Amino acid sequence: MSQAFEGNDLAAKAELLELLLSATQDGIVDWNLQTSEVTYNARWKHLLGFDGAEHAEYCDQPDAWRDLMHHEDRPHTLKLIDDHLRQSWPLYTTVRMRHRHGGYRHVLVRGVARRDANDKPLRLVLIFSDINERIRGEERQRALVSALPDTLFRVRSDGTILSLKRGVEREGSPFAALREGMTLAETLTDSRLRTRLEATFAEPREVSEEAQTLGITSTASSGAPIHHDIRIVRSSEDELVCIVRDVTDQRGLEDRLLQSQKLGAIGQLAAGVAHEINTPMQFIGDNLHFAKTAITDLLTLLDMFRSTVEAAVETPPSEARRSELGQAEIDLDFEYTRDALPTAIDRSLTGIERVTSIVRAMKTFAHPGGDRLAPTDLKALIESTVMVATNEWKYVADVVLQLDQHLPPVPCIGGELNQVVLNLIVNASHAIADVVGDSGDKGRISISAGYDATHAVIRVQDSGTGIPEHARAKVFEPFFTTKDVGKGTGQGLAMAYNCVVKRHKGTIDFETELGSGTTFVIRLPLLADANKSGAPL
Amino acid sequence: MTPNKVLIIDDAETMRRSVVDALTPAGFSVLTASDGFRGIAMLKETRDLCLVIIDLNMPGMSGFGVLEWMRKDASPHLPPAVFMTTEISSSALERAKGAGAVGWLVKPCRPEQLVAVANRILAKRSEHGS
């Protein structure tokens, strides 16, 4: 075959040409530029519905192809033909051609001229390809895409931006500068997207066919932050599709939601904490009441003994007086009081310590530091959170803490991370409550904190129901809940995911087994990467 | 007579070679650049180029980037530019015309076609007396 394509065997070439002409679906117009004769192949006539013998004459007119072209497309096409003949431009354009049955069809017109030794064009062959279905499809797709507010583009592995559809980009958005045909490096000063795309290209294709999301925050000239979420999908070996969505307004709402969730959680906890404080306070009160009565009795006894001692200076106490004192000791239960009073005082002091530690935990929980990553004592954070949440777990479970005493300070947004731990404890308690019910049995919540070379690791393990298969993929989705109405809002784990993954650049995963329980594992980077940790609010 | 100088900017070694092989026997002297940045440097320092052939798709700086630079620089000694690509689309053609390119070659390109285009552009230039 290569002989026919490249060689000088004319017979082979003629045979190949015949084969090609019979196989082609395209209309071909052969225009002799010297004699102005034009000939058409049968397929060209068929393309526009002029197959019948009765149209033969009309269709052989030299001007037929020009006449049937939409009048709006004609001048442009003639200009392109001129550019091709006189200059060095390819002839390649899409036109509308009138069909015999009315209406127009979209046709791709390509052409190539044959020239003599002096570069003078002698002959022009025009190829008409029916691309009506494709164009209609593209029009539908374009309408669909243009209805989206997002910025969409494809990018090749060399960074070139292809088929850009600009969305509604607000003032100051870096994505307003993107230009089709230019590279990302030329149009986008922010290198984060580029770095990420390069990493995606480096991944095996199966991995990058799942959409990945990258959040980018930029600053408008007014100083206000602009947030974009970029979804990246592999579309071919050498191409990625990027969908850039402005999520500035949404992020503002999320921040407010987070804020109100925080207040909501503290409100809910307040009831539990009030109960936690009330119990020792009642206990302290009871003990103090007992102490008051006991001391009154002791003072009465003491008075009796003192007057006896004073009288004894002159005459020793009579037998009657001694038995009166003995009776008073029995009446006032002196032996019991002497044993019980120190215990009552000790118990009161223990109660006061308990209240003090609850108040201290509440303070730690409520004011754990700023809203930026700051070195945080995870042990204290977990202990105080377990303490303020006591009322959530104490009726259904025992909490076992295993906190590595050598755990270094971890870069955290304490005010958000304690919410995460709280949410996990509350979820664990609910899961255990579903197992133990009202039986009075208790489950177990084990919370550990440790670290490896790069990450601090927090594990919250419960002996609850486990997460059913159908719910596993969705646990981190906002508004997804399996709890009864009023018990869960579907926000807890979504918030936890957002906090750990987006704010701390960590990971949150779970292992679960039906009937045995669930373990949530949070991994937080020990070193705050200057580039990544800047996630502003 | 000094040969006419042509610059080819293409990241693919084989393409640069094929342009050198096609144009040298036809009396051209061909300079090569392997990316847009090197190409711009050569455009700056070489005063007597008669044509620059630019690959459209290159890593780092695209062919359009090079053309954009040429248009902004607007030095009178800058040569006419022709693009060379594998793909073709109406919008890219329009854009190239709008940006001041004088032609477009579709890869793969036969040697005689390259020579014809180079000669045609040369003829146009001498017609205009520049």
XYZ file of C-alpha atoms in Angstrom:
667
model
C 0.000 0.000 0.000
C 2.851 2.389 0.817
C 3.909 1.984 -2.815
C 0.564 3.389 -3.870
C 0.766 6.302 -1.408
C 4.391 7.300 -1.825
C 5.774 5.644 -4.962
C 5.533 6.409 -8.657
C 3.534 3.385 -9.703
C 0.729 5.153 -11.563
C -1.426 2.065 -11.947
C -1.284 1.427 -8.198
C -2.084 5.070 -7.533
C -5.048 4.988 -9.908
C -6.410 1.880 -8.235
C -6.025 3.411 -4.791
C -7.728 6.603 -5.950
C -10.675 4.673 -7.351
C -11.006 2.793 -4.110
C -10.852 5.991 -2.086
C -13.416 7.751 -4.237
C -15.836 4.857 -3.947
C -15.331 4.617 -0.204
C -15.545 8.285 0.665
C -18.590 9.701 2.366
C -17.514 13.188 1.360
C -18.692 15.386 -1.483
C -15.854 16.379 -3.779
C -15.760 19.445 -6.031
C -13.009 19.657 -8.598
C -12.491 23.211 -9.824
C -10.226 23.857 -12.773
C -9.023 27.385 -12.123
C -7.803 27.880 -15.663
C -10.932 26.844 -17.550
C -13.354 27.585 -14.667
C -14.882 24.151 -15.182
C -16.290 22.529 -12.051
C -17.162 18.861 -11.631
C -18.973 17.227 -8.682
C -18.923 13.628 -7.475
C -22.173 11.747 -6.912
C -21.734 11.904 -3.174
C -21.739 15.719 -3.257
C -25.125 15.723 -4.955
C -26.436 13.131 -2.536
C -25.266 15.225 0.397
C -27.677 17.992 -0.500
C -30.510 15.860 -1.822
C -29.924 16.339 -5.559
C -29.429 12.648 -6.459
C -32.235 12.421 -9.027
C -31.526 12.519 -12.750
C -33.821 15.521 -13.018
C -31.357 17.577 -10.979
C -28.302 16.502 -12.918
C -28.244 19.570 -15.063
C -28.668 22.010 -12.212
C -26.036 20.321 -10.140
C -23.405 20.412 -12.783
C -23.442 24.202 -12.895
C -20.018 25.607 -11.943
C -21.658 27.926 -9.421
C -23.894 25.318 -7.792
C -21.665 24.939 -4.700
C -21.585 28.716 -4.220
C -25.319 29.148 -4.808
C -26.247 26.475 -2.302
C -24.007 27.958 0.380
C -25.725 30.117 3.002
C -25.343 33.736 1.909
C -23.849 34.687 5.261
C -21.110 32.050 4.941
C -20.259 32.749 1.301
C -18.068 35.896 1.531
C -16.004 34.419 4.329
C -15.472 31.145 2.467
C -14.463 32.953 -0.711
C -12.003 35.001 1.325
C -10.517 31.799 2.806
C -10.187 30.293 -0.690
C -8.401 33.439 -1.784
C -6.089 33.270 1.258
C -5.320 29.668 0.413
C -4.588 30.361 -3.240
C -2.567 33.551 -2.767
C -1.008 32.979 0.639
C -0.102 30.057 2.832
C -3.277 29.423 4.775
C -5.031 26.066 4.894
C -8.579 26.061 3.571
C -10.668 24.810 6.451
C -14.068 26.179 7.407
C -17.571 25.202 8.404
C -20.480 26.426 6.315
C -24.210 25.903 6.018
C -25.375 24.354 2.733
C -28.988 24.475 1.588
C -30.633 21.072 1.243
C -33.119 20.407 -1.519
C -35.784 19.552 1.066
C -35.323 22.910 2.745
C -33.222 23.937 5.689
C -29.473 23.944 5.926
C -26.908 21.343 6.800
C -23.592 22.025 8.510
C -20.724 21.079 6.249
C -16.984 21.139 6.821
C -15.201 22.444 3.741
C -11.534 21.679 3.218
C -9.562 22.336 0.094
C -6.161 22.034 -1.462
C -4.752 23.713 -4.555
C -2.438 22.265 -7.137
C 0.185 24.737 -8.370
C 2.610 24.935 -11.241
C 6.375 25.439 -11.003
C 5.850 29.202 -10.606
C 3.511 28.679 -7.666
C 0.510 29.603 -9.779
C -2.611 27.682 -8.655
C -4.068 25.551 -11.424
C -6.738 23.498 -9.756
C -8.612 23.485 -6.469
C -10.189 20.424 -4.939
C -12.873 21.117 -2.317
C -14.006 18.383 0.046
C -17.434 18.729 1.666
C -17.995 16.631 4.812
C -21.416 16.410 6.411
C -20.948 17.302 10.077
C -24.548 18.220 10.754
C -25.061 15.744 13.598
C -21.783 16.697 15.196
C -22.523 20.413 15.020
C -26.041 19.915 16.395
C -24.565 17.876 19.231
C -21.958 20.518 19.851
C -24.580 23.248 19.819
C -26.605 21.392 22.413
C -23.514 20.791 24.495
C -22.429 24.403 24.170
C -25.864 25.615 25.245
C -25.610 23.320 28.239
C -22.125 24.504 29.122
C -22.894 28.173 28.585
C -25.815 27.842 30.991
C -23.330 27.004 33.738
C -21.845 29.868 35.749
C -18.512 28.033 36.029
C -15.335 28.495 34.043
C -14.523 25.352 32.071
C -11.464 24.400 30.108
C -9.363 21.507 28.982
C -5.642 21.548 29.540
C -3.004 19.502 27.800
C -0.020 18.004 29.623
C 2.223 20.777 28.260
C -0.040 23.316 30.005
C -1.847 24.591 26.918
C -5.414 25.719 27.562
C -7.913 24.238 25.117
C -11.577 25.102 24.528
C -12.012 27.615 27.295
C -15.492 28.619 28.388
C -15.257 31.594 30.671
C -17.762 31.690 33.487
C -18.924 34.550 35.622
C -15.648 35.577 37.261
C -15.754 38.335 39.843
C -13.348 41.285 39.892
C -9.905 40.153 40.972
C -10.421 36.493 40.006
C -7.151 35.079 38.623
C -9.153 32.858 36.263
C -10.410 35.849 34.292
C -6.939 35.983 32.682
C -7.088 32.474 31.157
C -6.845 32.445 27.373
C -7.434 29.660 24.952
C -4.309 28.507 23.130
C -1.962 29.981 25.728
C -0.443 28.038 28.591
C -1.392 28.137 32.251
C 2.080 29.447 33.067
C 1.533 32.409 30.761
C -1.891 33.364 32.060
C -2.021 32.331 35.706
C 0.509 33.764 38.150
C -0.728 31.496 40.931
C 1.226 28.267 40.513
C -0.919 26.054 42.792
C -3.265 24.848 40.044
C -0.348 24.177 37.719
C 1.519 22.159 40.324
C -1.599 20.131 41.042
C -2.308 19.467 37.379
C 1.263 18.315 36.839
C 0.857 15.929 39.760
C -2.415 14.665 38.280
C -0.798 14.043 34.909
C 1.878 12.028 36.700
C -0.738 9.738 38.237
C -1.943 6.587 36.518
C -4.965 7.326 34.393
C -7.413 5.169 36.413
C -6.653 7.284 39.473
C -7.192 10.642 37.846
C -10.399 9.673 36.074
C -12.157 10.273 39.366
C -12.801 13.946 39.895
C -10.410 15.619 42.300
C -11.049 18.936 43.927
C -8.610 21.727 44.611
C -9.529 24.808 46.606
C -7.771 28.044 45.740
C -8.125 31.280 47.621
C -7.070 34.546 46.041
C -7.385 38.139 47.048
C -9.352 40.801 45.211
C -7.869 44.292 44.923
C -10.261 45.310 47.702
C -8.485 42.771 49.929
C -11.551 40.521 50.108
C -10.854 36.802 49.695
C -12.098 34.973 46.595
C -12.589 31.225 46.920
C -12.615 28.831 43.989
C -13.166 25.099 43.936
C -11.608 23.433 40.926
C -12.723 19.982 39.874
C -10.142 18.124 37.833
C -10.997 15.082 35.701
C -8.790 13.187 33.305
C -10.427 13.258 29.864
C -7.697 11.527 27.884
C -4.088 10.375 28.153
C -2.896 13.888 27.478
C -5.780 16.052 28.687
C -7.561 17.131 31.831
C -10.866 18.910 32.172
C -11.030 21.640 34.812
C -14.233 23.134 36.150
C -13.603 26.280 38.129
C -16.404 27.336 40.443
C -16.538 30.503 42.473
C -17.532 29.376 45.968
C -16.867 32.658 47.763
C -20.510 33.155 48.767
C -20.940 29.513 49.692
C -17.765 29.594 51.799
C -19.118 32.623 53.664
C -22.300 30.690 54.442
C -20.286 27.648 55.510
C -18.274 29.778 57.895
C -21.430 31.152 59.426
C -22.901 27.654 59.616
C -19.754 26.443 61.360
C -20.013 29.309 63.790
C -23.642 28.543 64.566
C -22.875 24.823 64.892
C -20.250 25.712 67.440
C -22.699 27.799 69.413
C -25.320 25.064 69.038
C -22.935 22.445 70.402
C -22.028 24.610 73.373
C -25.734 25.179 74.047
C -26.420 21.465 73.938
C -23.435 20.779 76.141
C -24.495 23.447 78.635
C -27.440 21.302 79.739
C -25.141 18.314 80.231
C -22.540 20.367 82.037
C -25.189 21.920 84.321
C -26.196 18.384 85.215
C -22.561 17.397 85.729
C -22.046 20.312 88.118
C -25.391 19.831 89.838
C -24.644 16.275 90.962
C -21.499 17.080 92.979
C -23.115 20.286 94.230
C -26.069 18.342 95.686
C -23.645 15.911 97.134
C -21.565 18.714 98.661
C -24.776 20.238 100.039
C -25.898 16.951 101.624
C -22.503 16.448 103.215
C -22.391 19.983 104.538
C -25.905 19.603 106.016
C -24.759 16.481 107.799
C -21.583 18.273 108.947
C -23.657 21.162 110.293
C -25.900 18.830 112.368
C -22.917 16.802 113.536
C -21.002 19.898 114.596
C -24.069 21.270 116.476
C -24.298 17.944 118.332
C -20.572 17.926 119.049
C -20.737 21.491 120.367
C -23.634 20.538 122.651
C -21.588 17.631 123.984
C -18.550 19.842 124.301
C -20.562 22.389 126.358
C -21.723 19.621 128.686
C -18.180 18.298 129.092
C -16.813 21.814 129.677
C -19.291 22.604 132.497
C -18.531 19.199 134.048
C -14.815 19.908 133.891
C -15.317 23.397 135.479
C -17.448 21.915 138.319
C -14.910 19.125 138.856
C -12.358 21.672 140.086
C -14.292 21.787 143.419
C -15.994 18.401 143.640
C -15.552 15.360 141.413
C -18.570 14.664 139.103
C -21.236 12.568 140.692
C -22.228 9.156 139.433
C -25.448 10.697 138.123
C -23.553 13.353 136.134
C -21.281 10.745 134.572
C -24.164 8.602 133.420
C -25.899 11.786 132.148
C -22.814 12.493 129.996
C -22.693 8.881 128.829
C -26.359 9.061 127.861
C -25.772 12.321 125.968
C -22.941 10.646 124.001
C -25.301 7.842 123.040
C -28.180 10.218 122.242
C -25.988 12.409 120.037
C -24.385 9.395 118.370
C -20.881 10.599 119.185
C -18.981 7.510 117.920
C -20.686 7.680 114.528
C -20.187 11.419 114.221
C -16.500 11.156 115.003
C -16.075 8.601 112.178
C -18.381 10.195 109.628
C -17.573 13.878 109.918
C -14.032 13.800 108.410
C -15.373 11.579 105.585
C -18.174 14.075 104.901
C -15.648 16.913 104.704
C -13.385 14.850 102.447
C -16.284 14.036 100.156
C -17.246 17.681 99.967
C -13.700 18.592 99.000
C -13.715 15.884 96.301
C -17.005 17.289 95.006
C -15.521 20.763 94.861
C -12.507 19.448 92.962
C -14.858 17.788 90.506
C -16.803 21.018 89.928
C -13.567 22.960 89.571
C -12.226 20.570 86.955
C -15.487 20.672 85.000
C -15.405 24.454 84.992
C -11.771 24.403 83.938
C -12.530 21.949 81.100
C -15.433 24.093 79.979
C -13.138 27.085 79.851
C -10.524 25.158 77.848
C -13.201 23.867 75.521
C -14.790 27.235 74.920
C -11.602 29.264 74.470
C -9.045 26.937 72.963
C -7.105 29.587 71.028
C -7.486 31.436 67.778
C -8.974 30.373 64.489
C -5.576 29.757 62.854
C -3.292 26.768 63.142
C -1.365 27.085 66.399
C 0.701 24.566 68.402
C -1.859 22.797 70.561
C -1.685 20.281 73.393
C -3.898 17.534 71.967
C -3.927 15.641 75.284
C -5.476 18.601 77.130
C -7.843 19.181 74.242
C -9.084 15.592 74.309
C -9.306 15.450 78.118
C -11.329 18.635 78.377
C -13.624 17.555 75.562
C -14.273 14.174 77.172
C -14.980 16.004 80.434
C -17.514 18.476 79.057
C -19.193 15.690 77.122
C -19.523 13.467 80.206
C -23.291 13.697 80.222
C -23.376 12.416 76.634
C -21.552 9.158 77.366
C -21.635 8.321 81.050
C -24.950 6.433 81.058
C -23.979 4.200 78.103
C -20.229 3.806 78.140
C -16.942 4.042 79.961
C -14.316 6.210 78.352
C -10.771 4.912 78.287
C -8.057 7.404 77.435
C -4.639 6.376 76.127
C -2.787 9.595 75.460
C 0.904 9.450 74.620
C 2.595 11.676 77.178
C 5.384 12.460 74.694
C 3.003 13.749 72.005
C 4.488 17.076 70.861
C 2.305 20.150 70.301
C 0.403 19.756 67.024
C -0.548 22.639 64.694
C -4.298 22.869 65.212
C -7.257 25.145 65.143
C -8.225 24.071 68.648
C -11.699 25.598 68.560
C -12.591 23.444 65.586
C -10.723 20.275 66.419
C -12.411 19.949 69.821
C -15.729 20.092 67.945
C -14.528 17.205 65.827
C -13.572 15.129 68.872
C -16.858 16.071 70.527
C -18.827 14.998 67.443
C -16.996 11.663 67.390
C -17.681 11.083 71.117
C -21.363 11.955 70.698
C -21.618 9.645 67.655
C -19.835 6.856 69.553
C -22.260 7.258 72.480
C -25.267 7.139 70.167
C -23.899 4.034 68.434
C -23.356 2.322 71.796
C -26.780 3.417 73.059
C -28.277 1.611 70.051
C -26.575 -1.570 71.294
C -27.073 -1.406 75.061
C -30.492 0.310 75.021
C -31.984 0.635 78.494
C -30.359 -2.580 79.751
C -28.028 -0.674 82.065
C -25.044 -2.357 80.410
C -22.209 -0.126 79.362
C -20.144 -0.089 76.213
C -16.690 1.328 75.823
C -15.217 4.326 74.064
C -11.422 4.203 73.693
C -9.697 7.375 72.699
C -6.007 7.313 71.939
C -3.571 9.945 70.771
C -0.082 9.219 69.484
C 2.163 10.106 66.610
C 4.412 8.751 63.891
C 7.169 10.406 61.862
C 4.905 12.869 60.118
C 1.489 12.865 61.756
C -0.313 12.986 65.041
C -2.900 10.199 65.148
C -6.147 10.334 67.116
C -8.304 7.200 67.262
C -11.825 7.199 68.617
C -13.095 3.641 68.937
C -16.545 2.575 70.056
C -18.209 -0.756 70.765
C -21.369 0.341 68.992
C -23.459 -0.920 66.114
C -20.953 -0.259 63.303
C -21.836 1.640 60.169
C -24.140 -0.227 57.771
C -22.751 -0.927 54.313
C -25.124 1.420 52.484
C -24.138 4.392 54.631
C -20.364 3.995 54.508
C -19.738 5.978 51.338
C -21.861 8.823 52.561
C -20.878 9.365 56.166
C -18.915 12.514 55.394
C -21.617 14.030 53.207
C -23.387 17.024 54.678
C -27.012 16.425 55.736
C -26.560 12.654 55.568
C -27.747 11.032 58.788
C -29.076 7.666 59.899
C -30.144 9.021 63.260
C -33.745 9.711 64.216
C -35.234 13.068 63.385
C -34.153 15.570 65.994
C -31.140 13.551 67.085
C -28.783 14.244 64.176
C -28.564 16.942 61.542
C -26.050 15.200 59.309
C -23.568 17.977 59.963
C -21.214 16.444 62.501
C -19.013 14.281 60.304
C -19.250 16.665 57.360
C -17.925 19.337 59.659
C -15.254 16.939 60.926
C -14.181 16.155 57.371
C -14.088 19.814 56.432
C -12.090 20.682 59.508
C -9.553 17.861 59.333
C -9.048 17.637 55.574
C -9.500 21.190 54.393
C -8.326 23.213 57.357
C -5.653 20.948 58.782
C -4.633 19.173 55.546
C -4.976 15.934 57.456
C -7.064 12.837 56.839
C -10.062 11.292 58.536
C -11.008 7.679 57.877
C -12.907 4.967 59.621
C -12.834 1.230 60.113
C -16.127 -0.345 60.919
C -17.652 -3.749 61.474
C -21.322 -4.397 61.993
C -21.935 -5.491 65.563
C -18.389 -4.742 66.730
C -18.106 -1.016 66.404
C -16.360 1.735 64.563
C -12.975 3.403 64.838
C -12.436 6.849 63.449
C -8.815 7.709 62.725
C -7.706 11.306 62.381
C -4.234 12.082 61.106
C -2.905 15.616 61.463
C 0.398 16.796 59.966
C 2.953 17.490 62.701
C 4.557 20.215 60.629
C 2.374 22.985 59.277
C 3.462 23.436 55.660
C 3.774 27.192 55.165
C 2.205 26.914 51.740
C -0.700 24.703 52.660
C -1.567 25.797 56.145
C -2.437 29.292 55.052
C -6.013 28.164 54.518
C -7.693 31.352 55.612
C -11.201 31.490 56.910
C 24.781 36.144 -1.903
C 24.042 35.207 1.686
C 21.373 32.551 2.077
C 17.959 33.524 3.454
C 17.668 32.732 7.112
C 14.718 30.844 8.556
C 14.122 30.148 12.248
C 12.184 27.060 13.357
C 10.840 27.002 16.929
C 9.661 23.506 17.857
C 10.143 21.378 20.958
C 10.314 18.200 18.844
C 13.800 17.416 17.605
C 12.444 15.419 14.630
C 10.359 18.363 13.417
C 13.295 20.773 13.650
C 15.414 18.302 11.732
C 12.813 17.787 9.004
C 12.578 21.557 8.464
C 16.374 21.855 8.279
C 16.500 18.920 5.844
C 13.769 20.370 3.635
C 14.905 23.983 3.458
C 18.705 23.715 3.414
C 18.925 22.111 -0.072
C 16.574 24.841 -1.328
C 19.133 27.481 -0.395
C 17.897 28.493 3.055
C 19.985 28.673 6.167
C 17.933 27.258 9.059
C 18.347 28.211 12.720
C 16.586 26.185 15.389
C 15.149 26.851 18.847
C 13.699 24.151 21.087
C 11.178 26.274 22.968
C 9.366 29.604 22.909
C 11.755 31.374 25.272
C 14.867 30.404 23.295
C 12.959 31.288 20.128
C 12.267 34.816 21.379
C 15.905 35.231 22.361
C 16.953 34.261 18.831
C 14.337 36.535 17.277
C 15.812 39.373 19.325
C 19.411 38.802 18.394
C 19.075 37.672 14.769
C 18.364 40.728 12.635
C 18.149 39.258 9.135
C 15.615 36.438 9.428
C 13.226 36.180 6.495
C 10.774 33.756 8.122
C 10.000 32.140 11.460
C 8.119 28.826 11.649
C 6.528 28.281 15.052
C 5.095 25.101 16.526
C 1.779 25.974 18.167
C 1.905 23.476 21.000
C 5.000 23.735 23.111
C 5.485 23.315 26.838
C 6.173 26.496 28.780
C 5.306 29.013 26.128
C 2.862 28.262 23.334
C 3.277 29.401 19.748
C 0.611 32.015 20.390
C 2.738 33.282 23.252
C 5.666 33.797 20.878
C 3.448 35.560 18.339
C 1.951 37.727 21.073
C 5.457 38.771 22.102
C 6.338 39.577 18.470
C 3.249 41.733 18.119
C 3.978 43.650 21.331
C 7.662 44.094 20.472
C 6.777 45.220 16.926
C 10.419 45.681 15.899
C 10.674 46.276 12.146
C 13.283 43.554 11.796
C 10.951 40.792 13.015
C 10.233 38.310 10.225
C 6.826 37.045 9.078
C 5.553 34.108 11.159
C 4.038 30.825 10.037
C 2.494 28.303 12.421
C 3.001 24.588 12.174
C 0.552 22.237 13.913
C -0.923 18.786 13.812
C -4.449 19.928 14.561
C -6.449 22.548 12.811
C -9.549 24.459 13.854
C -11.349 27.463 12.444
C -11.034 29.409 15.682
C -7.265 28.810 15.943
C -6.825 29.832 12.299
C -8.807 33.022 12.875
C -6.793 33.766 15.953
C -3.497 33.244 14.143
C -4.592 35.573 11.346
C -5.751 38.155 13.854
C -2.430 37.956 15.676
C -0.519 38.705 12.499
C 0.711 35.301 11.290
C 1.047 34.984 7.527
C 0.489 31.277 7.140
C -0.156 27.878 8.645
C 1.331 24.506 7.879
C -0.308 21.248 8.852
C 1.983 18.465 10.065
C 3.175 16.219 8.550
C 4.317 18.552 5.856
C 6.042 17.452 2.651
C 9.471 19.055 1.997
C 8.370 20.603 -1.309
C 5.351 22.115 0.432
C 7.646 23.726 3.029
C 9.897 25.093 0.318
C 6.916 26.411 -1.667
C 5.536 28.227 1.390
C 8.945 29.700 2.271
C 9.477 30.895 -1.296
C 5.953 32.311 -1.528
C 6.433 34.354 1.647
C 9.838 35.507 0.478
C 8.345 36.614 -2.829
C 5.559 38.503 -1.030
C 8.156 40.288 1.084
C 10.276 41.414 -1.834
C 7.079 42.509 -3.632
C 6.409 44.858 -0.723
C 9.984 46.046 -0.896
C 10.844 45.266 2.691
